[in-house]
mmCIF file with all atom_site columns, C-alpha atoms in Angstrom:
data_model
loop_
_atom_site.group_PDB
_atom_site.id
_atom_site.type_symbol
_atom_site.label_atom_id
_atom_site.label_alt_id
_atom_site.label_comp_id
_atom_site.label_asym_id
_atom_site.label_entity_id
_atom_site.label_seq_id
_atom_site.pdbx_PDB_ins_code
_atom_site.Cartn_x
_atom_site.Cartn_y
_atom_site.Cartn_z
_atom_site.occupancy
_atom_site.B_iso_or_equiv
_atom_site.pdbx_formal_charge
_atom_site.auth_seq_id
_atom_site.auth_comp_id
_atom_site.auth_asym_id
_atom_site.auth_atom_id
_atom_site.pdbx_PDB_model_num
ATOM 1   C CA . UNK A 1 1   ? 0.000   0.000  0.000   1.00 46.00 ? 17  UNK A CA 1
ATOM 2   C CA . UNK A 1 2   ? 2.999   2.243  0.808   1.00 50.00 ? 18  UNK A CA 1
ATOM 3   C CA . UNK A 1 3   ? 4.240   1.960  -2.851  1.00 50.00 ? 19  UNK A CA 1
ATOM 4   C CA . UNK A 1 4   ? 0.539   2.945  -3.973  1.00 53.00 ? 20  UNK A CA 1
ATOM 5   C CA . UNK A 1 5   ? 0.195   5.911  -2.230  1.00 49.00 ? 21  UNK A CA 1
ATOM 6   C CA . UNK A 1 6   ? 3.820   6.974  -2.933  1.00 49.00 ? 22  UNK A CA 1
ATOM 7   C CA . UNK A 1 7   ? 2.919   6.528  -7.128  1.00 49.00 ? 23  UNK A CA 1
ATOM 8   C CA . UNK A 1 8   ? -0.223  8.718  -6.773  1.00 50.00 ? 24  UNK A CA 1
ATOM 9   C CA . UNK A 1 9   ? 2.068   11.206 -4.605  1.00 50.00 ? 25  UNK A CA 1
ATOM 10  C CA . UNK A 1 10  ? 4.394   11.304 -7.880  1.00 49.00 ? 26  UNK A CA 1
ATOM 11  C CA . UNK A 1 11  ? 1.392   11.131 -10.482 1.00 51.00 ? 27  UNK A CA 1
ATOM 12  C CA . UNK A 1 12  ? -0.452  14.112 -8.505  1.00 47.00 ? 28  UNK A CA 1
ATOM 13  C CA . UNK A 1 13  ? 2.429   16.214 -9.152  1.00 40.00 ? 29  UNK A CA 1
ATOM 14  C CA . UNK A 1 14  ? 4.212   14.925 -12.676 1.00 39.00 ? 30  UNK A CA 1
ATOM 15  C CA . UNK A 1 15  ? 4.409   17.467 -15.559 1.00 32.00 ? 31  UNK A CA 1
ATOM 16  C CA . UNK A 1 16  ? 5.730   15.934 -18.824 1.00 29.00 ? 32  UNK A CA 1
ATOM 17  C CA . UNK A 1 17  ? 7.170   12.854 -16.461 1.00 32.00 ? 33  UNK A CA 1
ATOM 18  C CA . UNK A 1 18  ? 9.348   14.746 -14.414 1.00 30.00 ? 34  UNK A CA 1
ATOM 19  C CA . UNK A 1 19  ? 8.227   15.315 -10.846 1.00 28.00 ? 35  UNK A CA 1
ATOM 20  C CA . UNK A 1 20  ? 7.659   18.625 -9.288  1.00 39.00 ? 36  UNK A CA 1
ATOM 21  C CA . UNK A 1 21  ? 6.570   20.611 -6.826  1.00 43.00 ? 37  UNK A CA 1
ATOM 22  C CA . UNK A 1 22  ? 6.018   23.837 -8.283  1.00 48.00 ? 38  UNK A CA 1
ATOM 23  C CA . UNK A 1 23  ? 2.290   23.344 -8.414  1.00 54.00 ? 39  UNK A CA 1
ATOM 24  C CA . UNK A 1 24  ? 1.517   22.285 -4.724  1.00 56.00 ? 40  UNK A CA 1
ATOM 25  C CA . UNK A 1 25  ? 3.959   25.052 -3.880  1.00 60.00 ? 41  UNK A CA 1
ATOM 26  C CA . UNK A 1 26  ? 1.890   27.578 -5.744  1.00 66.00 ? 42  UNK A CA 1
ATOM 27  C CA . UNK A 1 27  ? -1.435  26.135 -4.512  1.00 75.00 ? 43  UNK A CA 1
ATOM 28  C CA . UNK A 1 28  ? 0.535   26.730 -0.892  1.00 71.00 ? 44  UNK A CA 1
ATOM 29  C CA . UNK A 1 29  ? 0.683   23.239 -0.416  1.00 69.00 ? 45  UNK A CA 1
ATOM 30  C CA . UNK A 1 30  ? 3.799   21.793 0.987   1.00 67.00 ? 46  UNK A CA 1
ATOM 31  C CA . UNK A 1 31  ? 5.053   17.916 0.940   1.00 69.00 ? 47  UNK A CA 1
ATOM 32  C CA . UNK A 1 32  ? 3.543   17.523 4.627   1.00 74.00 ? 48  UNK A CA 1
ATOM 33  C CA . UNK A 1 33  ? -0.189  18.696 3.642   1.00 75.00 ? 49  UNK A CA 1
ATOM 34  C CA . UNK A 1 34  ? 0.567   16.873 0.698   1.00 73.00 ? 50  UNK A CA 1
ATOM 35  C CA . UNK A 1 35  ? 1.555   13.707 2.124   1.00 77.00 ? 51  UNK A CA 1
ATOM 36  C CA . UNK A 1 36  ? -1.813  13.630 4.631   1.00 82.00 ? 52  UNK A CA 1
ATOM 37  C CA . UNK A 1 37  ? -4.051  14.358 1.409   1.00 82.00 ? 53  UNK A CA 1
ATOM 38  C CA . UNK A 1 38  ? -2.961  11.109 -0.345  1.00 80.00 ? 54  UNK A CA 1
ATOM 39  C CA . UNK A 1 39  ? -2.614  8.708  2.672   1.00 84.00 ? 55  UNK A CA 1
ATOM 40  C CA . UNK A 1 40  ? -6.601  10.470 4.127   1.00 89.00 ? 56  UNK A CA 1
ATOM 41  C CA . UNK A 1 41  ? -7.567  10.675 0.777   1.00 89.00 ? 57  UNK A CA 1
ATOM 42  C CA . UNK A 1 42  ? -6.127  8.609  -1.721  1.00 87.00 ? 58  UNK A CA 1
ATOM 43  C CA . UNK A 1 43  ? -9.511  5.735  -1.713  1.00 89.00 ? 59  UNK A CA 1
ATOM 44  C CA . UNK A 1 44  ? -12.032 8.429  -1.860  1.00 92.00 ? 60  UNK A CA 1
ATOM 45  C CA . UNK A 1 45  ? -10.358 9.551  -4.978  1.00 90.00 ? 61  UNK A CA 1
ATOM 46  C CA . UNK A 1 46  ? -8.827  7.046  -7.016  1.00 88.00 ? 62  UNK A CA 1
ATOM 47  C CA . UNK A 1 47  ? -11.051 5.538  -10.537 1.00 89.00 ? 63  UNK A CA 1
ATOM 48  C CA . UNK A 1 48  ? -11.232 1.689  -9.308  1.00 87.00 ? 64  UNK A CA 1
ATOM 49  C CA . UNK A 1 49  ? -13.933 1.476  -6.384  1.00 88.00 ? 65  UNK A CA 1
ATOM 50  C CA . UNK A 1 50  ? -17.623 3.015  -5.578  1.00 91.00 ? 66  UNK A CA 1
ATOM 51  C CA . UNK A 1 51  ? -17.797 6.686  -4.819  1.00 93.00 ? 67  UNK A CA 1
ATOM 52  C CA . UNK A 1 52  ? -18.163 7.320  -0.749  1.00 94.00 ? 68  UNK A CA 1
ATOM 53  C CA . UNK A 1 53  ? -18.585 9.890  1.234   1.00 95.00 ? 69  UNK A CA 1
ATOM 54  C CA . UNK A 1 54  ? -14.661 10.797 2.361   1.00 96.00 ? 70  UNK A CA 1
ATOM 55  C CA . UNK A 1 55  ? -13.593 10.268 6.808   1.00 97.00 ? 71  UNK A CA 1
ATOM 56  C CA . UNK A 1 56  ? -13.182 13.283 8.924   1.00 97.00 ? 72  UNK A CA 1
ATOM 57  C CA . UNK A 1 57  ? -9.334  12.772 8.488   1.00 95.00 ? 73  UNK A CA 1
ATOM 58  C CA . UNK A 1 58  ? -9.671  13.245 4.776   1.00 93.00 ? 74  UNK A CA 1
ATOM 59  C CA . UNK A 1 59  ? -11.779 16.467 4.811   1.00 94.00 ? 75  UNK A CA 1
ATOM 60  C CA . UNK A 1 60  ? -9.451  18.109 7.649   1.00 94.00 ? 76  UNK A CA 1
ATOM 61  C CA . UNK A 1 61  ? -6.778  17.484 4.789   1.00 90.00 ? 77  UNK A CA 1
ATOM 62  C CA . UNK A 1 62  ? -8.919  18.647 2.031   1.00 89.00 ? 78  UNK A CA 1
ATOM 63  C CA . UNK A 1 63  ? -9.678  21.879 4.080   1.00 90.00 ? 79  UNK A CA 1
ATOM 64  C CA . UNK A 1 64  ? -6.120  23.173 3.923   1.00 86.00 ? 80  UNK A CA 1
ATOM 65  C CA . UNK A 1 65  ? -6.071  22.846 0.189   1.00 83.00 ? 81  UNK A CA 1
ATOM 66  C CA . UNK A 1 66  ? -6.647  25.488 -2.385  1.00 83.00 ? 82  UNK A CA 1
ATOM 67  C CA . UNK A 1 67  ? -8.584  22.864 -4.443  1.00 81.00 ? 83  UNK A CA 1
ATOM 68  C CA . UNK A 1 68  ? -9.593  25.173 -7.490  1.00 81.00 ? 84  UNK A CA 1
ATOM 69  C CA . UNK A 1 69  ? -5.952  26.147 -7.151  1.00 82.00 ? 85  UNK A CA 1
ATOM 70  C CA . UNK A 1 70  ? -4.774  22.372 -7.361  1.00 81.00 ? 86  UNK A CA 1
ATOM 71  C CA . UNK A 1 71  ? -7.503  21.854 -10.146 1.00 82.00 ? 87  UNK A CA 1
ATOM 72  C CA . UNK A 1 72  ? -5.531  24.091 -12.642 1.00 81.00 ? 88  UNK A CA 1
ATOM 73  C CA . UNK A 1 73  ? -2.186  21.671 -12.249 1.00 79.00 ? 89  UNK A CA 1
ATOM 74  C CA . UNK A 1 74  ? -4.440  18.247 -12.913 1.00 81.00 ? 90  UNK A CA 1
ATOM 75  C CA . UNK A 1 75  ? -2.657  16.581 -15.632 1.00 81.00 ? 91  UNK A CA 1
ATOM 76  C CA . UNK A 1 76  ? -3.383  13.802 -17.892 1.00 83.00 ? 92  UNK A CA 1
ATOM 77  C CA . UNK A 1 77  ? -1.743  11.246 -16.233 1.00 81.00 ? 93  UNK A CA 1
ATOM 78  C CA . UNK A 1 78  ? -3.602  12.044 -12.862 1.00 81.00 ? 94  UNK A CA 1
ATOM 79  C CA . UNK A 1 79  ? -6.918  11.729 -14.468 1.00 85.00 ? 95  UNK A CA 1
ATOM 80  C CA . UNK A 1 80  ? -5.329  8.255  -15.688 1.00 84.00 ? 96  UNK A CA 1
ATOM 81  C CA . UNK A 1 81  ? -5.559  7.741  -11.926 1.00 84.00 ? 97  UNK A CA 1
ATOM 82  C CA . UNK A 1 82  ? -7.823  9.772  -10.240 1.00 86.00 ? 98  UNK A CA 1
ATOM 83  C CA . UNK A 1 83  ? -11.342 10.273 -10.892 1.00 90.00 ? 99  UNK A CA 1
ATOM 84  C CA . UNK A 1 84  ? -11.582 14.239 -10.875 1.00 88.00 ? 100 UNK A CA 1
ATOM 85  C CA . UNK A 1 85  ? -15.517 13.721 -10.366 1.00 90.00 ? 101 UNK A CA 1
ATOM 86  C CA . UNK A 1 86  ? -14.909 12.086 -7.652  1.00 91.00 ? 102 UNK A CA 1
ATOM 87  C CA . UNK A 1 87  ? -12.539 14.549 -6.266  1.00 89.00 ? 103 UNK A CA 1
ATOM 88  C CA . UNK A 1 88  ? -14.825 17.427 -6.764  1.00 89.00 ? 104 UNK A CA 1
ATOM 89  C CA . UNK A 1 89  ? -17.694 14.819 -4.676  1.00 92.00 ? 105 UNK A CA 1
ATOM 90  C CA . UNK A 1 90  ? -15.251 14.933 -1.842  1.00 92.00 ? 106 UNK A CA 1
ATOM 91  C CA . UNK A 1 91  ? -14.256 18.467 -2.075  1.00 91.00 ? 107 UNK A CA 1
ATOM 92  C CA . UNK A 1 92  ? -17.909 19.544 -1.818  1.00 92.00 ? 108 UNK A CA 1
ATOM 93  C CA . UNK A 1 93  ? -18.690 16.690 0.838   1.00 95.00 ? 109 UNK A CA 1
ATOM 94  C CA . UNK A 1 94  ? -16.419 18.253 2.987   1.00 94.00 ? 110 UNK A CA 1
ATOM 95  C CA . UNK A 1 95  ? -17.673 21.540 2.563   1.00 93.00 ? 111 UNK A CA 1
ATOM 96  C CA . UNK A 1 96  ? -15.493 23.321 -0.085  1.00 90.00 ? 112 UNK A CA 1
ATOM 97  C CA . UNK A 1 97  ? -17.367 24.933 -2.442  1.00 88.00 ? 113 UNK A CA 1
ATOM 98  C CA . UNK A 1 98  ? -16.432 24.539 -5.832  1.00 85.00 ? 114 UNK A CA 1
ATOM 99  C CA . UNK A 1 99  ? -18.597 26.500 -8.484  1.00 84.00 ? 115 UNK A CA 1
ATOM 100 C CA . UNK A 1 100 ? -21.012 24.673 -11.238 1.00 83.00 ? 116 UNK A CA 1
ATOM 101 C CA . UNK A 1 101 ? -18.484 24.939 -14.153 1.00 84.00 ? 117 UNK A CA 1
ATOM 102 C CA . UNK A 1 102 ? -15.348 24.983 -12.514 1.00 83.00 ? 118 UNK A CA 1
ATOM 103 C CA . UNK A 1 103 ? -12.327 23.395 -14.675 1.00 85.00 ? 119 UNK A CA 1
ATOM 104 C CA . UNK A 1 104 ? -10.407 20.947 -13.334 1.00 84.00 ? 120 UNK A CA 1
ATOM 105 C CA . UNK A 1 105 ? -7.914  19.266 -14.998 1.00 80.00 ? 121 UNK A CA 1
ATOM 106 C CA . UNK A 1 106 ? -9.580  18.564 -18.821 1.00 80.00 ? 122 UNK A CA 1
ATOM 107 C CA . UNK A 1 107 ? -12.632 18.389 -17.362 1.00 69.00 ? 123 UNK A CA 1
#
């Protein structure tokens, strides 16, 4: 499971296959907040498995992130991964509001 998390830790944040930081840094995310989002978060998120409602531990991650902010550095390969609709269902389930319309990632 370690390995798991780590890989969507390096998929969140690949541009053109190398790994950075730049966009959690921007978002003013940094590798500790980041860290706690994917081991809270990581099965509330991820394409394989039902949609359900996310723990307490997840949304007192999700509330430190900018997610619109994080929404403009969703690449391709995360999407490969993560299911951004799903990721928008636990944003708002934990009481971030994201607007009707809001882009995130291709979608």
């Amino acid at each position: 499971m370690t390995s798991r998390i780590y890989f969507m830790l390096v998929a969140i944040f690949t541009v053109a296959g190398v790994f950075q930081f730049s966009g959690a840094q921007h978002c003013g995310m940094n590798t500790n907040v980041l860290g706690q989002l994917v081991s809270q978060c990581e099965k509330y998120v991820l394409k394989s498995g039902p949609k359900i409602r996310p723990s307490p531990g997840c949304c007192a991650v999700v509330k430190k992130v900018d997610v619109p902010c994080v929404c403009k550095f969703v690449t391709k390969q995360i999407e490969e991964i993560v299911s951004i609709e799903k990721m928008v269902y636990v944003a708002r389930s934990c009481g971030i509001k994201i607007s009707a319309g809001t882009k995130c990632g291709s979608k």
